Amino acid sequence: LDPSHKSALAAWYRERPCQPRVRELGDREKQLLRWSAAEYIAARKAGTVSCSEYARVLVDHMLWYKDTQQFVVTTYDMAETIVDAARAMDARAEADGVESIGPLYGLPVPMKGTMATVDFPSSAGSALLDKCFAKQDCDFTALFKRANAVVMGKTNVPDFAASWVTMNPVNGRTMNLYGNGGLTSGGSSGGSAAAVAAHVAPVAVTEDTGGSTRHPAFQNQNFGYDPSRNHYPNGGNPGISYTNDQIGLNAREFKDVLLLDPVLLDTAEEHRKVADDMAVRANTDISVGTPLFPFVELDFPEDAYNFWDLRNCRTSPALRDKYEQAKEVLAGAGVRVVEEEWPEVPSEWFGRPVNAVLETLHSFTGQVGEWVRTWLGADVSLSGCRT
């Protein structure tokens, strides 16, 4: 964008969000909106709530917060299909017994806007792809469907998840409900995190390359689960690197992450073994790395493509103090705090050694192009740019 267009777009982002209205809720609505995923599942199994009643309350709450741009616009347009899917779950439970819709019993789960889905458009935050449906569900969405979850639309993301702030020209800027309109919801999974924080859903799918699950969780007061590479299947999610990208979760209660993980992966026995191991593991056996780049101090080389215009960025003094305090608490508890930077590695792209984090990102545009071609079959062209 030329400077005049950048200025106009920045003004549009500032003016578009509005402070959400206070919503008057009945006792039953409050009860359902406060439920964790585990509490909903227990109630559905007991027959004290239907899939459609729960979905109706969540969808109405989602639509109430529409102006905060937690979801992409096409999800708001298609919101009734979420309730329809829940009604179909109820019909199956009525015909075949409630266990036929287990183990997730119609739990509504928002999918990150980057993920390939057949039920909702798969735009990855790009206006070019706003009406494109995937040819098949991404692997992680397929796991949720197999476990009888209801896909609760697609959450807002920056274009192709390439920012720590969730905004794009077609879906607007996702607000942080804690900030009275003045705080970011983080990114790139800001839509998922904001929806969980607003009690639109108890848990939502995220994805992380360089903080995209963790940043929004921190900024929206959620738990963020960014597991190790390939813990969850990543097929059908456009990547930024071949080493760091990983599907994850945001939840208000971590017990919901512990509930979903064995259900989706059939790893209940592994979870029991790990719980036994952790009960006897000492803090001195745990190491935590605390590099400054890229989360505390961030600068890009002059010859790197830098569409964020980020130069010599530093955390605020107040946040840096909290960071140092957290390190002190960990060290005081016996955890080994490793204060080292990522090593420099040879880079054919730059023609010299660079920080290893930078080197992981050189495949970004190629991976996005391959995702568009393979999963969407979309007739668009994405020109290459230098990372």
Coordinates of C-alpha atoms in Angstrom, one line a residue:
L1 CA 0.0 0.0 0.0
D2 CA 1.1 3.5 -0.7
P3 CA 1.2 5.9 2.4
S4 CA -2.2 7.5 1.6
H5 CA -3.9 4.1 1.4
K6 CA -2.2 2.9 4.6
S7 CA -3.4 6.0 6.4
A8 CA -7.0 5.5 5.2
L9 CA -6.9 1.8 6.2
A10 CA -5.6 2.6 9.6
A11 CA -8.4 5.1 10.1
W12 CA -11.0 2.5 9.1
Y13 CA -9.6 0.1 11.6
R14 CA -9.8 2.7 14.4
E15 CA -13.3 3.8 13.6
R16 CA -14.9 0.4 12.9
P17 CA -14.9 -1.2 16.3
C18 CA -17.6 -0.1 18.8
Q19 CA -18.0 -0.8 22.5
P20 CA -20.5 -3.7 22.8
R21 CA -23.7 -3.1 24.5
V22 CA -24.5 -4.7 27.9
R23 CA -26.6 -7.8 27.3
E24 CA -29.5 -8.6 29.7
L25 CA -29.5 -12.4 30.3
G26 CA -31.8 -14.7 32.1
D27 CA -30.6 -17.2 34.7
R28 CA -30.7 -20.1 32.3
E29 CA -28.7 -18.3 29.7
K30 CA -26.1 -17.3 32.3
Q31 CA -25.8 -20.9 33.4
L32 CA -25.2 -22.2 29.9
L33 CA -22.8 -19.5 28.9
R34 CA -20.7 -20.1 32.1
W35 CA -20.4 -23.9 31.4
S36 CA -17.1 -25.4 30.6
A37 CA -17.0 -28.0 27.8
A38 CA -16.9 -30.7 30.5
E39 CA -20.0 -29.3 32.2
Y40 CA -22.0 -29.1 29.0
I41 CA -21.1 -32.7 28.1
A42 CA -22.1 -34.0 31.5
A43 CA -25.4 -32.1 31.2
R44 CA -26.1 -33.4 27.7
K45 CA -25.5 -37.0 28.8
A46 CA -27.8 -36.5 31.7
G47 CA -30.5 -35.1 29.5
T48 CA -30.8 -31.7 31.3
V49 CA -30.0 -29.8 28.1
S50 CA -30.3 -30.4 24.4
C51 CA -27.7 -29.8 21.8
S52 CA -30.0 -27.2 20.1
E53 CA -30.8 -25.3 23.3
Y54 CA -27.1 -24.9 24.1
A55 CA -26.2 -24.0 20.5
R56 CA -29.0 -21.5 20.4
V57 CA -27.7 -19.7 23.5
L58 CA -24.1 -19.6 22.2
V59 CA -25.1 -18.4 18.7
D60 CA -27.3 -15.7 20.1
H61 CA -24.4 -14.5 22.3
M62 CA -22.1 -14.7 19.2
L63 CA -24.5 -12.5 17.2
W64 CA -24.8 -10.0 20.1
Y65 CA -21.1 -9.5 20.0
K66 CA -21.0 -9.3 16.2
D67 CA -19.6 -5.8 16.2
T68 CA -16.5 -7.0 18.0
Q69 CA -15.5 -9.1 14.9
Q70 CA -14.7 -12.3 16.7
F71 CA -15.8 -14.3 13.7
V72 CA -15.5 -13.8 10.0
V73 CA -18.5 -12.1 8.4
T74 CA -19.6 -15.2 6.5
T75 CA -20.0 -17.1 9.8
Y76 CA -22.4 -14.4 11.1
D77 CA -24.4 -14.7 7.8
M78 CA -24.6 -18.5 8.2
A79 CA -25.1 -18.6 12.0
E80 CA -28.4 -20.6 11.8
T81 CA -26.6 -23.5 10.2
I82 CA -24.8 -24.0 13.6
V83 CA -28.2 -24.4 15.3
D84 CA -29.4 -26.7 12.5
A85 CA -26.4 -29.0 13.0
A86 CA -27.2 -29.1 16.7
R87 CA -30.8 -30.0 16.0
A88 CA -29.5 -32.9 13.8
M89 CA -27.5 -34.1 16.8
D90 CA -30.6 -34.1 18.9
A91 CA -32.5 -36.0 16.3
R92 CA -29.8 -38.7 16.2
A93 CA -29.7 -38.9 20.0
E94 CA -33.5 -39.3 20.0
A95 CA -33.4 -42.1 17.4
D96 CA -30.3 -44.0 18.5
G97 CA -29.7 -43.0 22.1
V98 CA -27.6 -40.3 23.6
E99 CA -24.3 -42.3 23.4
S100 CA -24.6 -42.2 19.6
I101 CA -23.6 -38.6 19.7
G102 CA -20.6 -39.1 22.0
P103 CA -18.0 -38.4 23.0
L104 CA -18.5 -34.7 22.5
Y105 CA -22.3 -34.7 22.3
G106 CA -22.7 -31.8 19.9
L107 CA -20.3 -29.5 21.6
P108 CA -20.0 -26.3 19.5
V109 CA -16.4 -25.6 18.7
P110 CA -15.2 -22.5 16.7
M111 CA -12.5 -23.2 14.2
K112 CA -9.7 -20.8 13.5
G113 CA -10.3 -18.8 10.3
T114 CA -7.2 -20.3 8.6
M115 CA -8.5 -23.9 8.6
A116 CA -10.0 -25.6 5.6
T117 CA -13.6 -26.5 6.2
V118 CA -16.5 -27.6 3.9
D119 CA -19.3 -26.1 6.1
F120 CA -18.0 -22.5 6.2
P121 CA -15.8 -20.5 3.8
S122 CA -12.1 -20.9 4.2
S123 CA -10.7 -17.4 3.6
A124 CA -7.7 -17.3 6.0
G125 CA -8.7 -13.7 6.5
S126 CA -8.2 -12.8 2.8
A127 CA -10.8 -10.9 0.9
L128 CA -9.7 -12.8 -2.2
L129 CA -10.9 -16.1 -0.6
D130 CA -13.9 -14.7 1.3
K131 CA -16.4 -17.0 -0.5
C132 CA -14.2 -20.0 -1.0
F133 CA -15.2 -23.4 0.5
A134 CA -12.6 -26.1 1.0
K135 CA -12.7 -29.3 -1.0
Q136 CA -12.5 -31.2 2.2
D137 CA -12.1 -30.5 5.9
C138 CA -8.7 -30.1 7.4
D139 CA -7.5 -33.0 9.5
F140 CA -8.2 -31.4 12.9
T141 CA -11.7 -30.4 12.0
A142 CA -12.3 -33.9 10.8
L143 CA -11.3 -35.2 14.2
F144 CA -13.8 -33.0 15.9
K145 CA -16.6 -34.1 13.5
R146 CA -15.7 -37.7 14.1
A147 CA -16.1 -37.1 17.8
N148 CA -19.5 -35.5 17.2
A149 CA -18.7 -31.8 17.8
V150 CA -20.6 -29.1 16.0
V151 CA -18.4 -26.8 13.9
M152 CA -19.2 -23.3 15.2
G153 CA -18.1 -21.2 12.2
K154 CA -14.7 -19.6 11.6
T155 CA -13.0 -17.1 13.8
N156 CA -11.3 -13.9 12.6
V157 CA -7.6 -13.9 11.7
P158 CA -5.2 -11.5 10.1
D159 CA -4.4 -12.2 6.4
F160 CA -3.0 -15.7 6.3
A161 CA -2.3 -15.5 10.1
A162 CA 0.7 -13.2 9.6
S163 CA 0.3 -10.8 12.5
W164 CA 0.1 -10.6 16.3
V165 CA -2.9 -8.3 15.8
T166 CA -6.2 -9.8 14.5
M167 CA -7.5 -7.6 11.7
N168 CA -8.1 -7.6 8.0
P169 CA -10.0 -5.4 5.6
V170 CA -12.9 -7.7 5.0
N171 CA -13.6 -8.8 8.6
G172 CA -12.4 -5.8 10.6
R173 CA -10.4 -5.7 13.9
T174 CA -11.2 -8.1 16.7
M175 CA -11.8 -6.3 19.9
N176 CA -10.5 -7.3 23.3
L177 CA -13.5 -7.1 25.7
Y178 CA -11.3 -6.4 28.6
G179 CA -9.9 -3.3 27.1
N180 CA -13.0 -1.1 26.6
G181 CA -12.0 -0.9 22.9
G182 CA -8.4 0.1 23.6
L183 CA -6.6 -3.2 23.7
T184 CA -5.7 -5.7 21.0
S185 CA -7.0 -9.3 21.2
G186 CA -3.6 -10.5 20.0
G187 CA -3.1 -12.7 17.0
S188 CA -3.2 -14.5 14.9
S189 CA -5.8 -16.5 16.8
G190 CA -7.4 -13.4 18.3
G191 CA -10.9 -14.2 17.1
S192 CA -10.8 -17.6 18.8
A193 CA -9.4 -16.2 22.0
A194 CA -11.9 -13.3 22.1
A195 CA -14.8 -15.7 21.5
V196 CA -13.7 -17.9 24.4
A197 CA -13.2 -14.9 26.7
A198 CA -16.6 -13.5 25.8
H199 CA -18.2 -16.9 26.7
V200 CA -19.3 -17.4 23.2
A201 CA -17.8 -20.9 23.4
P202 CA -15.9 -22.7 26.2
V203 CA -13.1 -23.7 23.9
A204 CA -11.9 -22.8 20.4
V205 CA -9.3 -24.0 17.9
T206 CA -6.2 -21.9 17.4
E207 CA -2.8 -22.3 15.6
D208 CA 0.7 -21.1 16.5
T209 CA 3.9 -20.4 14.6
G210 CA 5.4 -17.6 16.6
G211 CA 2.9 -17.0 19.4
S212 CA -0.5 -17.2 17.7
T213 CA -2.0 -19.4 20.3
R214 CA -0.1 -18.1 23.3
H215 CA -0.3 -14.3 22.7
P216 CA -4.2 -14.2 22.4
A217 CA -4.6 -16.5 25.3
F218 CA -2.5 -14.2 27.5
Q219 CA -4.2 -11.1 26.2
N220 CA -7.7 -12.5 26.7
Q221 CA -7.1 -14.2 30.1
N222 CA -7.5 -17.7 28.6
F223 CA -5.5 -20.9 28.8
G224 CA -3.5 -21.4 25.6
Y225 CA -2.4 -24.9 24.6
D226 CA 0.4 -24.9 21.9
P227 CA 1.5 -28.5 21.8
S228 CA 4.7 -29.9 20.3
R229 CA 4.9 -30.2 16.5
N230 CA 2.4 -32.7 15.0
H231 CA 0.8 -33.5 18.3
Y232 CA -2.5 -32.5 16.5
P233 CA -2.6 -33.1 12.7
N234 CA -1.8 -29.9 10.8
G235 CA -3.0 -30.9 7.3
G236 CA -5.3 -28.3 5.8
N237 CA -4.0 -25.3 7.8
P238 CA -1.9 -22.9 5.7
G239 CA 1.6 -22.9 7.1
I240 CA 4.2 -20.2 7.7
S241 CA 7.1 -22.6 8.4
Y242 CA 7.9 -26.3 8.2
T243 CA 9.0 -26.5 11.8
N244 CA 6.9 -24.3 14.1
D245 CA 3.3 -24.4 12.8
Q246 CA 1.0 -26.2 15.2
I247 CA -2.8 -26.4 15.7
G248 CA -3.8 -25.7 19.3
L249 CA -6.6 -24.7 21.6
N250 CA -7.8 -21.8 23.8
A251 CA -10.0 -22.5 26.7
R252 CA -11.3 -20.7 29.8
E253 CA -10.5 -23.8 31.9
F254 CA -7.5 -26.0 31.3
K255 CA -9.6 -29.1 32.3
D256 CA -11.3 -28.7 28.9
V257 CA -8.0 -29.1 27.1
L258 CA -7.3 -32.2 29.2
L259 CA -10.8 -33.5 28.3
L260 CA -10.4 -32.9 24.5
D261 CA -6.9 -34.2 24.0
P262 CA -7.6 -37.9 24.8
V263 CA -11.0 -37.8 23.2
L264 CA -9.6 -36.5 19.8
L265 CA -6.4 -38.6 19.8
D266 CA -7.4 -41.7 21.8
T267 CA -4.7 -41.1 24.3
A268 CA -6.4 -41.6 27.6
E269 CA -3.8 -44.2 28.8
E270 CA -0.9 -41.9 27.8
H271 CA -2.6 -39.1 29.9
R272 CA -2.8 -41.4 32.9
K273 CA 0.9 -42.3 32.6
V274 CA 2.0 -38.7 32.3
A275 CA -0.1 -37.7 35.3
D276 CA 1.7 -40.4 37.3
D277 CA 5.1 -39.2 36.1
M278 CA 4.3 -35.5 36.8
A279 CA 3.3 -36.4 40.4
V280 CA 6.8 -37.4 41.2
R281 CA 8.8 -35.1 38.9
A282 CA 10.8 -32.3 40.6
N283 CA 10.8 -28.7 39.4
T284 CA 14.6 -29.1 39.0
D285 CA 13.9 -31.4 36.1
I286 CA 12.2 -28.6 34.1
S287 CA 14.0 -26.1 31.9
V288 CA 12.3 -23.0 30.5
G289 CA 14.0 -20.9 27.8
T290 CA 13.7 -17.1 27.9
P291 CA 15.2 -15.7 24.7
L292 CA 14.5 -12.0 24.2
F293 CA 13.9 -12.3 20.4
P294 CA 11.2 -12.2 19.1
F295 CA 8.7 -11.6 22.0
V296 CA 10.6 -9.2 24.2
E297 CA 12.8 -7.4 21.7
L298 CA 12.0 -7.5 17.9
D299 CA 13.8 -6.1 15.0
F300 CA 14.0 -7.4 11.4
P301 CA 17.1 -7.1 9.2
E302 CA 17.1 -4.2 6.7
D303 CA 17.0 -6.6 3.8
A304 CA 14.1 -8.7 5.1
Y305 CA 10.5 -8.2 3.8
N306 CA 8.8 -6.4 6.6
F307 CA 5.2 -5.4 5.8
W308 CA 4.5 -4.7 9.4
D309 CA 7.2 -1.9 9.4
L310 CA 8.5 -3.2 12.7
R311 CA 11.8 -1.7 13.7
N312 CA 13.5 -1.8 17.1
C313 CA 10.4 -2.9 19.0
R314 CA 10.6 -3.4 22.8
T315 CA 8.0 -4.4 25.4
S316 CA 6.9 -1.7 27.7
P317 CA 8.9 -1.2 30.9
A318 CA 5.9 -2.4 33.0
L319 CA 5.5 -5.6 31.0
R320 CA 9.3 -6.2 31.0
D321 CA 9.2 -6.0 34.8
K322 CA 6.5 -8.7 34.9
Y323 CA 8.6 -10.8 32.6
E324 CA 11.6 -10.6 34.9
Q325 CA 9.4 -11.2 37.9
A326 CA 8.1 -14.4 36.3
K327 CA 11.6 -15.6 35.7
E328 CA 12.5 -15.0 39.3
V329 CA 9.4 -17.0 40.5
L330 CA 10.3 -19.9 38.3
A331 CA 14.0 -19.9 39.4
G332 CA 12.9 -19.6 43.0
A333 CA 10.7 -22.7 42.6
G334 CA 13.7 -24.6 41.3
V335 CA 13.0 -24.5 37.6
R336 CA 16.1 -24.1 35.4
V337 CA 15.7 -20.8 33.6
V338 CA 17.8 -20.7 30.4
E339 CA 18.6 -17.1 29.4
E340 CA 19.9 -17.8 25.9
E341 CA 19.0 -16.5 22.5
W342 CA 18.2 -18.7 19.5
P343 CA 21.4 -19.6 17.7
E344 CA 22.4 -18.1 14.3
V345 CA 22.2 -20.6 11.4
P346 CA 23.4 -20.4 7.8
S347 CA 20.7 -19.0 5.5
E348 CA 20.7 -19.4 1.7
W349 CA 17.9 -16.9 1.5
F350 CA 19.8 -14.1 3.2
G351 CA 23.3 -15.3 2.1
R352 CA 24.6 -15.1 5.7
P353 CA 23.9 -16.5 9.2
V354 CA 20.7 -15.2 10.8
N355 CA 18.6 -15.9 13.9
A356 CA 17.1 -19.4 13.6
V357 CA 13.6 -18.0 14.1
L358 CA 13.9 -15.9 11.0
E359 CA 15.2 -18.8 8.9
T360 CA 12.1 -20.9 9.7
L361 CA 9.8 -18.3 7.9
H362 CA 11.3 -18.4 4.4
S363 CA 8.7 -20.9 3.1
F364 CA 5.6 -18.8 4.1
T365 CA 4.3 -17.7 0.7
G366 CA 5.0 -21.0 -1.0
Q367 CA 3.1 -22.9 1.7
V368 CA 0.1 -20.5 1.5
G369 CA 0.0 -20.9 -2.3
E370 CA 0.1 -24.7 -2.0
W371 CA -2.7 -24.6 0.6
V372 CA -4.9 -22.5 -1.7
R373 CA -4.3 -24.8 -4.7
T374 CA -4.6 -28.1 -2.8
W375 CA -7.3 -27.6 -0.2
L376 CA -9.4 -24.9 -1.8
G377 CA -8.8 -25.3 -5.5
A378 CA -9.3 -21.6 -5.7
D379 CA -8.5 -19.8 -9.0
V380 CA -6.4 -17.0 -7.5
S381 CA -2.7 -16.1 -7.7
L382 CA -0.5 -15.2 -4.7
S383 CA 2.7 -13.4 -5.8
G384 CA 5.9 -14.3 -3.9
C385 CA 7.5 -11.9 -1.5
R386 CA 10.6 -12.1 0.6
T387 CA 10.3 -13.0 4.3

